[in-house]
Amino acid sequence: MKLNTQNAEFIRSAAKLSDCPRDILPQIAFAGRSNVGKSSVINRLLNRKNFARVGSAPGKTTHINYFRIDKKVYFIDLPGYGYAKVSKQERARWGKLIEDWFADTSLLTLGIQLVDIRHKPTADDCNMVEWFKASGKPFVVVANKHDKIKKSEWEPNVARIRETLDLPEEVPVISFSAEKGTGKDELMALILEHIEATTGGEAISENT
Ligand code: GTP
Ligand code: MG
C-alpha cells in the first residue's frame, strides 16, 4: 500500500465526541504526555515542519486533532496529559473526552503511545497504556527524544519502559527522534502494515 503523505489535510479539532468525524476511514491515534512530542512525531512522519502544531508551551493541545492523510486514514493527535499547571476542571474534561473517545475504538487501526525515552514512564503513562490494552486493538510504544540520551542508555531505558508499562511481548517499542528522524521508517512501515491489514490493501477514497 502507498500512502501519499504529501496529501495531508487538517480536518477538525474536536472538543467533544460529537465533534469527532466518524466515517469508514481507519484511525491511527497518537497519545502521550504533554510535551512528549506527539505533534512533532506526526510532523516527522509526514515530512512537514509545522503541520501538527508544535506547542511553544506545554499543555496547548486540549482538543482531539484529526488529520486526514491521502484521503485514506486519519492521524489523530490526542490531547496531552500530565501537565502540572492544569486546573482540576480541565483535567476532568480531559478524562471525559478520552473516556468517550475510547468507548468506541472500532475504527482504531493502531494506537501509538509516546513516552520520553529519557525517563521512567509516569503513572499517567501507565494509565494511558491501560486504555490501549483495554481497547483490544494493536498498539506500539514510541520512545521519543532518542537524540537526547547517550548510547549507553539506549538499551536499559527501553527495557525500563517495557517493564514499567508492563507491555505484552507483541507490543513493539520503537526508539524515535522526531528531531533527527530516527525510527521514522520503522514506525511508518508498521502503520502501513496495519492499515493494509484492516483495509485488505484496498485504497479507500470514499469519505461518507
Ligand atoms: P502537547 O501538544 O502540549 O501535548 O505536546 P506534544 O506532545 O504535541 O509535543 P510537541 O510536539 O509540541 O513537542 C514538545 C517539545 O519537544 C517541542 O519543543 C519539540 O521541539 C520538542 N521535541 C519533540 N520531539 C523531540 C525529539 O525527538 N527530540 C528533541 N530533542 N526534541 C523534541
Ligand atoms: Mg501537540
PDB file of C-alpha atoms and ligand atoms in Angstrom:
ATOM      1  CA  MET A   1       0.000   0.000   0.000  1.00  0.00           C
ATOM      2  CA  LYS A   2       1.168   3.503  -0.774  1.00  0.00           C
ATOM      3  CA  LEU A   3       0.320   6.484   1.343  1.00  0.00           C
ATOM      4  CA  ASN A   4       0.985   9.877  -0.162  1.00  0.00           C
ATOM      5  CA  THR A   5       1.989  11.797   2.941  1.00  0.00           C
ATOM      6  CA  GLN A   6       2.181  14.998   0.883  1.00  0.00           C
ATOM      7  CA  ASN A   7      -1.589  14.861   0.752  1.00  0.00           C
ATOM      8  CA  ALA A   8      -2.314  15.685   4.375  1.00  0.00           C
ATOM      9  CA  GLU A   9      -5.235  17.785   5.488  1.00  0.00           C
ATOM     10  CA  PHE A  10      -6.190  19.173   8.850  1.00  0.00           C
ATOM     11  CA  ILE A  11      -9.818  18.142   9.294  1.00  0.00           C
ATOM     12  CA  ARG A  12     -11.012  19.164  12.725  1.00  0.00           C
ATOM     13  CA  SER A  13     -10.152  19.998  16.287  1.00  0.00           C
ATOM     14  CA  ALA A  14     -12.742  18.208  18.404  1.00  0.00           C
ATOM     15  CA  ALA A  15     -13.566  19.310  21.948  1.00  0.00           C
ATOM     16  CA  LYS A  16     -16.183  16.608  22.432  1.00  0.00           C
ATOM     17  CA  LEU A  17     -17.088  13.264  20.995  1.00  0.00           C
ATOM     18  CA  SER A  18     -19.882  14.591  18.800  1.00  0.00           C
ATOM     19  CA  ASP A  19     -17.303  16.791  17.021  1.00  0.00           C
ATOM     20  CA  CYS A  20     -15.174  13.781  16.066  1.00  0.00           C
ATOM     21  CA  PRO A  21     -15.567  12.716  12.451  1.00  0.00           C
ATOM     22  CA  ARG A  22     -16.908   9.197  12.108  1.00  0.00           C
ATOM     23  CA  ASP A  23     -16.595   7.614   8.739  1.00  0.00           C
ATOM     24  CA  ILE A  24     -15.127   4.465   7.327  1.00  0.00           C
ATOM     25  CA  LEU A  25     -11.510   5.555   7.418  1.00  0.00           C
ATOM     26  CA  PRO A  26      -9.085   3.698   9.689  1.00  0.00           C
ATOM     27  CA  GLN A  27      -7.610   5.660  12.547  1.00  0.00           C
ATOM     28  CA  ILE A  28      -4.078   5.916  13.899  1.00  0.00           C
ATOM     29  CA  ALA A  29      -4.144   7.589  17.315  1.00  0.00           C
ATOM     30  CA  PHE A  30      -1.168   9.278  19.000  1.00  0.00           C
ATOM     31  CA  ALA A  31      -1.235   9.586  22.790  1.00  0.00           C
ATOM     32  CA  GLY A  32       1.240  10.783  25.362  1.00  0.00           C
ATOM     33  CA  ARG A  33       2.159  13.288  27.987  1.00  0.00           C
ATOM     34  CA  SER A  34       2.031  16.919  27.149  1.00  0.00           C
ATOM     35  CA  ASN A  35       5.335  17.975  25.578  1.00  0.00           C
ATOM     36  CA  VAL A  36       6.469  14.405  24.823  1.00  0.00           C
ATOM     37  CA  GLY A  37       6.382  15.221  21.113  1.00  0.00           C
ATOM     38  CA  LYS A  38       3.095  13.887  19.679  1.00  0.00           C
ATOM     39  CA  SER A  39       2.739  16.732  17.210  1.00  0.00           C
ATOM     40  CA  SER A  40       6.453  16.583  16.349  1.00  0.00           C
ATOM     41  CA  VAL A  41       6.256  12.846  15.624  1.00  0.00           C
ATOM     42  CA  ILE A  42       3.258  13.407  13.327  1.00  0.00           C
ATOM     43  CA  ASN A  43       5.156  16.167  11.533  1.00  0.00           C
ATOM     44  CA  ARG A  44       8.182  13.912  11.128  1.00  0.00           C
ATOM     45  CA  LEU A  45       6.080  11.070   9.696  1.00  0.00           C
ATOM     46  CA  LEU A  46       4.570  13.494   7.191  1.00  0.00           C
ATOM     47  CA  ASN A  47       7.878  15.228   6.446  1.00  0.00           C
ATOM     48  CA  ARG A  48       6.351  18.531   7.460  1.00  0.00           C
ATOM     49  CA  LYS A  49       7.797  21.232   9.631  1.00  0.00           C
ATOM     50  CA  ASN A  50       4.765  22.692  11.305  1.00  0.00           C
ATOM     51  CA  PHE A  51       1.679  20.830  10.162  1.00  0.00           C
ATOM     52  CA  ALA A  52       0.533  19.460  13.512  1.00  0.00           C
ATOM     53  CA  ARG A  53       1.179  22.429  15.749  1.00  0.00           C
ATOM     54  CA  VAL A  54       4.196  22.072  17.976  1.00  0.00           C
ATOM     55  CA  GLY A  55       3.413  23.881  21.172  1.00  0.00           C
ATOM     56  CA  SER A  56       5.766  26.576  22.375  1.00  0.00           C
ATOM     57  CA  ALA A  57       4.295  25.999  25.830  1.00  0.00           C
ATOM     58  CA  PRO A  58       3.291  22.534  27.033  1.00  0.00           C
ATOM     59  CA  GLY A  59      -0.338  21.677  27.574  1.00  0.00           C
ATOM     60  CA  LYS A  60      -1.527  23.527  24.494  1.00  0.00           C
ATOM     61  CA  THR A  61      -3.279  20.681  22.725  1.00  0.00           C
ATOM     62  CA  THR A  62      -6.527  20.262  24.633  1.00  0.00           C
ATOM     63  CA  HIS A  63      -8.628  19.036  21.735  1.00  0.00           C
ATOM     64  CA  ILE A  64      -8.533  15.916  19.606  1.00  0.00           C
ATOM     65  CA  ASN A  65      -6.994  16.934  16.312  1.00  0.00           C
ATOM     66  CA  TYR A  66      -7.887  14.985  13.197  1.00  0.00           C
ATOM     67  CA  PHE A  67      -5.624  14.914  10.182  1.00  0.00           C
ATOM     68  CA  ARG A  68      -6.583  13.015   7.056  1.00  0.00           C
ATOM     69  CA  ILE A  69      -3.741  11.524   5.063  1.00  0.00           C
ATOM     70  CA  ASP A  70      -4.171  10.806   1.371  1.00  0.00           C
ATOM     71  CA  LYS A  71      -7.930  10.505   1.970  1.00  0.00           C
ATOM     72  CA  LYS A  72      -7.154   7.024   3.330  1.00  0.00           C
ATOM     73  CA  VAL A  73      -6.508   7.279   7.028  1.00  0.00           C
ATOM     74  CA  TYR A  74      -6.850   9.609   9.997  1.00  0.00           C
ATOM     75  CA  PHE A  75      -3.892  10.508  12.132  1.00  0.00           C
ATOM     76  CA  ILE A  76      -5.372  11.555  15.454  1.00  0.00           C
ATOM     77  CA  ASP A  77      -3.434  13.781  17.822  1.00  0.00           C
ATOM     78  CA  LEU A  78      -4.985  13.052  21.229  1.00  0.00           C
ATOM     79  CA  PRO A  79      -4.720  15.787  23.870  1.00  0.00           C
ATOM     80  CA  GLY A  80      -1.681  15.529  26.117  1.00  0.00           C
ATOM     81  CA  TYR A  81      -1.898  14.785  29.819  1.00  0.00           C
ATOM     82  CA  GLY A  82       0.236  15.196  32.891  1.00  0.00           C
ATOM     83  CA  TYR A  83       0.834  18.893  32.619  1.00  0.00           C
ATOM     84  CA  ALA A  84       1.063  20.158  36.177  1.00  0.00           C
ATOM     85  CA  LYS A  85      -0.412  23.589  35.649  1.00  0.00           C
ATOM     86  CA  VAL A  86      -3.776  22.329  34.510  1.00  0.00           C
ATOM     87  CA  SER A  87      -6.877  23.059  36.576  1.00  0.00           C
ATOM     88  CA  LYS A  88      -8.917  20.291  38.155  1.00  0.00           C
ATOM     89  CA  GLN A  89     -11.763  21.184  35.851  1.00  0.00           C
ATOM     90  CA  GLU A  90      -9.582  20.913  32.765  1.00  0.00           C
ATOM     91  CA  ARG A  91      -8.234  17.569  33.952  1.00  0.00           C
ATOM     92  CA  ALA A  92     -11.778  16.274  34.380  1.00  0.00           C
ATOM     93  CA  ARG A  93     -12.661  17.496  30.907  1.00  0.00           C
ATOM     94  CA  TRP A  94      -9.656  15.611  29.520  1.00  0.00           C
ATOM     95  CA  GLY A  95     -10.731  12.441  31.330  1.00  0.00           C
ATOM     96  CA  LYS A  96     -14.259  12.621  29.972  1.00  0.00           C
ATOM     97  CA  LEU A  97     -13.063  13.269  26.426  1.00  0.00           C
ATOM     98  CA  ILE A  98     -10.646  10.330  26.495  1.00  0.00           C
ATOM     99  CA  GLU A  99     -13.210   8.035  28.080  1.00  0.00           C
ATOM    100  CA  ASP A 100     -15.794   8.979  25.468  1.00  0.00           C
ATOM    101  CA  TRP A 101     -13.292   8.537  22.661  1.00  0.00           C
ATOM    102  CA  PHE A 102     -12.197   5.094  23.850  1.00  0.00           C
ATOM    103  CA  ALA A 103     -15.803   3.959  24.239  1.00  0.00           C
ATOM    104  CA  ASP A 104     -15.795   3.126  20.537  1.00  0.00           C
ATOM    105  CA  THR A 105     -12.485   2.065  19.063  1.00  0.00           C
ATOM    106  CA  SER A 106     -13.994   0.051  16.241  1.00  0.00           C
ATOM    107  CA  LEU A 107     -12.112   2.155  13.685  1.00  0.00           C
ATOM    108  CA  LEU A 108      -8.860   2.257  15.617  1.00  0.00           C
ATOM    109  CA  THR A 109      -6.271   0.533  13.477  1.00  0.00           C
ATOM    110  CA  LEU A 110      -3.227   1.260  15.575  1.00  0.00           C
ATOM    111  CA  GLY A 111      -2.595   3.087  18.818  1.00  0.00           C
ATOM    112  CA  ILE A 112       0.703   4.908  19.186  1.00  0.00           C
ATOM    113  CA  GLN A 113       1.684   5.582  22.772  1.00  0.00           C
ATOM    114  CA  LEU A 114       4.514   8.059  23.118  1.00  0.00           C
ATOM    115  CA  VAL A 115       6.841   8.149  26.062  1.00  0.00           C
ATOM    116  CA  ASP A 116      10.026  10.072  26.737  1.00  0.00           C
ATOM    117  CA  ILE A 117      12.978   7.718  26.335  1.00  0.00           C
ATOM    118  CA  ARG A 118      14.911   9.627  28.981  1.00  0.00           C
ATOM    119  CA  HIS A 119      12.524   8.888  31.827  1.00  0.00           C
ATOM    120  CA  LYS A 120      10.714   6.108  33.563  1.00  0.00           C
ATOM    121  CA  PRO A 121       7.099   6.192  32.338  1.00  0.00           C
ATOM    122  CA  THR A 122       4.790   8.039  34.722  1.00  0.00           C
ATOM    123  CA  ALA A 123       1.639   6.726  36.393  1.00  0.00           C
ATOM    124  CA  ASP A 124      -0.308   8.703  33.785  1.00  0.00           C
ATOM    125  CA  ASP A 125       1.592   6.923  31.011  1.00  0.00           C
ATOM    126  CA  CYS A 126       0.689   3.582  32.593  1.00  0.00           C
ATOM    127  CA  ASN A 127      -2.979   4.601  32.762  1.00  0.00           C
ATOM    128  CA  MET A 128      -2.958   5.646  29.140  1.00  0.00           C
ATOM    129  CA  VAL A 129      -1.437   2.332  28.113  1.00  0.00           C
ATOM    130  CA  GLU A 130      -4.242   0.608  30.033  1.00  0.00           C
ATOM    131  CA  TRP A 131      -6.738   2.365  27.737  1.00  0.00           C
ATOM    132  CA  PHE A 132      -4.964   0.917  24.715  1.00  0.00           C
ATOM    133  CA  LYS A 133      -4.715  -2.527  26.277  1.00  0.00           C
ATOM    134  CA  ALA A 134      -8.425  -2.455  27.101  1.00  0.00           C
ATOM    135  CA  SER A 135      -9.271  -1.413  23.537  1.00  0.00           C
ATOM    136  CA  GLY A 136      -8.089  -4.806  22.335  1.00  0.00           C
ATOM    137  CA  LYS A 137      -6.559  -3.082  19.310  1.00  0.00           C
ATOM    138  CA  PRO A 138      -2.883  -3.282  18.393  1.00  0.00           C
ATOM    139  CA  PHE A 139      -0.642  -0.554  19.732  1.00  0.00           C
ATOM    140  CA  VAL A 140       3.016   0.343  19.728  1.00  0.00           C
ATOM    141  CA  VAL A 141       5.121   2.382  22.088  1.00  0.00           C
ATOM    142  CA  VAL A 142       7.271   5.113  20.606  1.00  0.00           C
ATOM    143  CA  ALA A 143      10.145   6.138  22.854  1.00  0.00           C
ATOM    144  CA  ASN A 144      10.763   9.683  21.663  1.00  0.00           C
ATOM    145  CA  LYS A 145      13.646  12.138  22.141  1.00  0.00           C
ATOM    146  CA  HIS A 146      16.180   9.401  21.465  1.00  0.00           C
ATOM    147  CA  ASP A 147      18.638  12.096  20.387  1.00  0.00           C
ATOM    148  CA  LYS A 148      18.783  13.285  23.979  1.00  0.00           C
ATOM    149  CA  ILE A 149      20.334  10.196  25.549  1.00  0.00           C
ATOM    150  CA  LYS A 150      23.747   8.556  25.437  1.00  0.00           C
ATOM    151  CA  LYS A 151      24.333   5.328  23.572  1.00  0.00           C
ATOM    152  CA  SER A 152      24.906   3.500  26.868  1.00  0.00           C
ATOM    153  CA  GLU A 153      21.318   4.383  27.877  1.00  0.00           C
ATOM    154  CA  TRP A 154      19.604   3.112  24.724  1.00  0.00           C
ATOM    155  CA  GLU A 155      19.005  -0.434  25.836  1.00  0.00           C
ATOM    156  CA  PRO A 156      18.404  -0.006  29.587  1.00  0.00           C
ATOM    157  CA  ASN A 157      15.980   2.845  29.016  1.00  0.00           C
ATOM    158  CA  VAL A 158      13.901   0.838  26.559  1.00  0.00           C
ATOM    159  CA  ALA A 159      13.927  -2.111  28.982  1.00  0.00           C
ATOM    160  CA  ARG A 160      12.702   0.181  31.776  1.00  0.00           C
ATOM    161  CA  ILE A 161       9.887   1.460  29.576  1.00  0.00           C
ATOM    162  CA  ARG A 162       8.815  -2.066  28.665  1.00  0.00           C
ATOM    163  CA  GLU A 163       8.891  -3.180  32.268  1.00  0.00           C
ATOM    164  CA  THR A 164       7.156  -0.130  33.769  1.00  0.00           C
ATOM    165  CA  LEU A 165       4.344  -0.217  31.228  1.00  0.00           C
ATOM    166  CA  ASP A 166       4.102  -3.988  31.641  1.00  0.00           C
ATOM    167  CA  LEU A 167       3.959  -4.450  27.890  1.00  0.00           C
ATOM    168  CA  PRO A 168       2.889  -7.706  26.322  1.00  0.00           C
ATOM    169  CA  GLU A 169       5.661  -9.257  24.255  1.00  0.00           C
ATOM    170  CA  GLU A 170       3.952  -8.483  20.955  1.00  0.00           C
ATOM    171  CA  VAL A 171       3.925  -4.732  21.590  1.00  0.00           C
ATOM    172  CA  PRO A 172       6.985  -3.187  19.962  1.00  0.00           C
ATOM    173  CA  VAL A 173       8.924  -0.315  21.494  1.00  0.00           C
ATOM    174  CA  ILE A 174      10.404   1.888  18.792  1.00  0.00           C
ATOM    175  CA  SER A 175      13.225   4.258  19.653  1.00  0.00           C
ATOM    176  CA  PHE A 176      12.408   7.503  17.912  1.00  0.00           C
ATOM    177  CA  SER A 177      13.648  11.007  17.411  1.00  0.00           C
ATOM    178  CA  ALA A 178      11.231  13.471  15.898  1.00  0.00           C
ATOM    179  CA  GLU A 179      14.191  15.838  15.827  1.00  0.00           C
ATOM    180  CA  LYS A 180      16.571  13.595  13.862  1.00  0.00           C
ATOM    181  CA  GLY A 181      14.224  11.165  12.125  1.00  0.00           C
ATOM    182  CA  THR A 182      15.426   8.067  13.979  1.00  0.00           C
ATOM    183  CA  GLY A 183      12.836   5.279  13.830  1.00  0.00           C
ATOM    184  CA  LYS A 184      10.698   7.028  11.243  1.00  0.00           C
ATOM    185  CA  ASP A 185      10.908   4.313   8.589  1.00  0.00           C
ATOM    186  CA  GLU A 186      10.234   1.587  11.136  1.00  0.00           C
ATOM    187  CA  LEU A 187       7.143   3.330  12.516  1.00  0.00           C
ATOM    188  CA  MET A 188       5.813   4.236   9.073  1.00  0.00           C
ATOM    189  CA  ALA A 189       6.214   0.629   7.903  1.00  0.00           C
ATOM    190  CA  LEU A 190       4.225  -0.559  10.925  1.00  0.00           C
ATOM    191  CA  ILE A 191       1.495   1.993  10.303  1.00  0.00           C
ATOM    192  CA  LEU A 192       1.189   0.955   6.652  1.00  0.00           C
ATOM    193  CA  GLU A 193       1.152  -2.708   7.583  1.00  0.00           C
ATOM    194  CA  HIS A 194      -1.731  -2.154   9.987  1.00  0.00           C
ATOM    195  CA  ILE A 195      -3.725  -0.012   7.582  1.00  0.00           C
ATOM    196  CA  GLU A 196      -3.291  -2.701   4.975  1.00  0.00           C
ATOM    197  CA  ALA A 197      -4.419  -5.378   7.399  1.00  0.00           C
ATOM    198  CA  THR A 198      -7.643  -3.503   8.166  1.00  0.00           C
ATOM    199  CA  THR A 199      -8.472  -2.447   4.626  1.00  0.00           C
ATOM    200  CA  GLY A 200      -7.210  -5.512   2.798  1.00  0.00           C
ATOM    201  CA  GLY A 201      -4.833  -3.240   0.895  1.00  0.00           C
ATOM    202  CA  GLU A 202      -7.717  -1.532  -0.870  1.00  0.00           C
ATOM    203  CA  ALA A 203      -7.327   2.154  -1.417  1.00  0.00           C
ATOM    204  CA  ILE A 204     -10.188   3.838   0.360  1.00  0.00           C
ATOM    205  CA  SER A 205     -11.178   7.152  -1.052  1.00  0.00           C
ATOM    206  CA  GLU A 206     -14.766   7.308  -0.011  1.00  0.00           C
ATOM    207  CA  ASN A 207     -15.476   9.635   2.847  1.00  0.00           C
ATOM    208  CA  THR A 208     -19.057   9.436   3.937  1.00  0.00           C
TER     209      THR A 208
HETATM  210  P1  GTP B   1       1.180  18.941  23.601  1.00  0.00           P
HETATM  211  O1  GTP B   1       0.550  19.294  22.301  1.00  0.00           O
HETATM  212  O2  GTP B   1       1.346  20.091  24.527  1.00  0.00           O
HETATM  213  O3  GTP B   1       0.502  17.790  24.256  1.00  0.00           O
HETATM  214  O4  GTP B   1       2.710  18.481  23.286  1.00  0.00           O
HETATM  215  P2  GTP B   1       3.229  17.438  22.179  1.00  0.00           P
HETATM  216  O5  GTP B   1       3.289  16.083  22.776  1.00  0.00           O
HETATM  217  O6  GTP B   1       2.479  17.588  20.904  1.00  0.00           O
HETATM  218  O7  GTP B   1       4.757  17.902  21.989  1.00  0.00           O
HETATM  219  P3  GTP B   1       5.360  18.791  20.816  1.00  0.00           P
HETATM  220  O8  GTP B   1       5.397  18.026  19.539  1.00  0.00           O
HETATM  221  O9  GTP B   1       4.693  20.118  20.816  1.00  0.00           O
HETATM  222  O10 GTP B   1       6.894  18.905  21.312  1.00  0.00           O
HETATM  223  C1  GTP B   1       7.219  19.479  22.558  1.00  0.00           C
HETATM  224  C2  GTP B   1       8.657  19.967  22.523  1.00  0.00           C
HETATM  225  O11 GTP B   1       9.571  18.864  22.442  1.00  0.00           O
HETATM  226  C3  GTP B   1       8.990  20.886  21.351  1.00  0.00           C
HETATM  227  O12 GTP B   1       9.863  21.896  21.793  1.00  0.00           O
HETATM  228  C4  GTP B   1       9.693  19.952  20.371  1.00  0.00           C
HETATM  229  O13 GTP B   1      10.583  20.636  19.519  1.00  0.00           O
HETATM  230  C5  GTP B   1      10.430  19.019  21.314  1.00  0.00           C
HETATM  231  N1  GTP B   1      10.670  17.672  20.728  1.00  0.00           N
HETATM  232  C6  GTP B   1       9.737  16.829  20.213  1.00  0.00           C
HETATM  233  N2  GTP B   1      10.296  15.673  19.781  1.00  0.00           N
HETATM  234  C7  GTP B   1      11.629  15.788  20.015  1.00  0.00           C
HETATM  235  C8  GTP B   1      12.762  14.920  19.784  1.00  0.00           C
HETATM  236  O14 GTP B   1      12.657  13.780  19.281  1.00  0.00           O
HETATM  237  N3  GTP B   1      13.967  15.380  20.210  1.00  0.00           N
HETATM  238  C9  GTP B   1      14.143  16.603  20.769  1.00  0.00           C
HETATM  239  N4  GTP B   1      15.361  16.955  21.136  1.00  0.00           N
HETATM  240  N5  GTP B   1      13.106  17.448  20.990  1.00  0.00           N
HETATM  241  C10 GTP B   1      11.870  17.050  20.614  1.00  0.00           C
HETATM  242 MG    MG B   2       0.779  18.712  20.417  1.00  0.00          MG
END
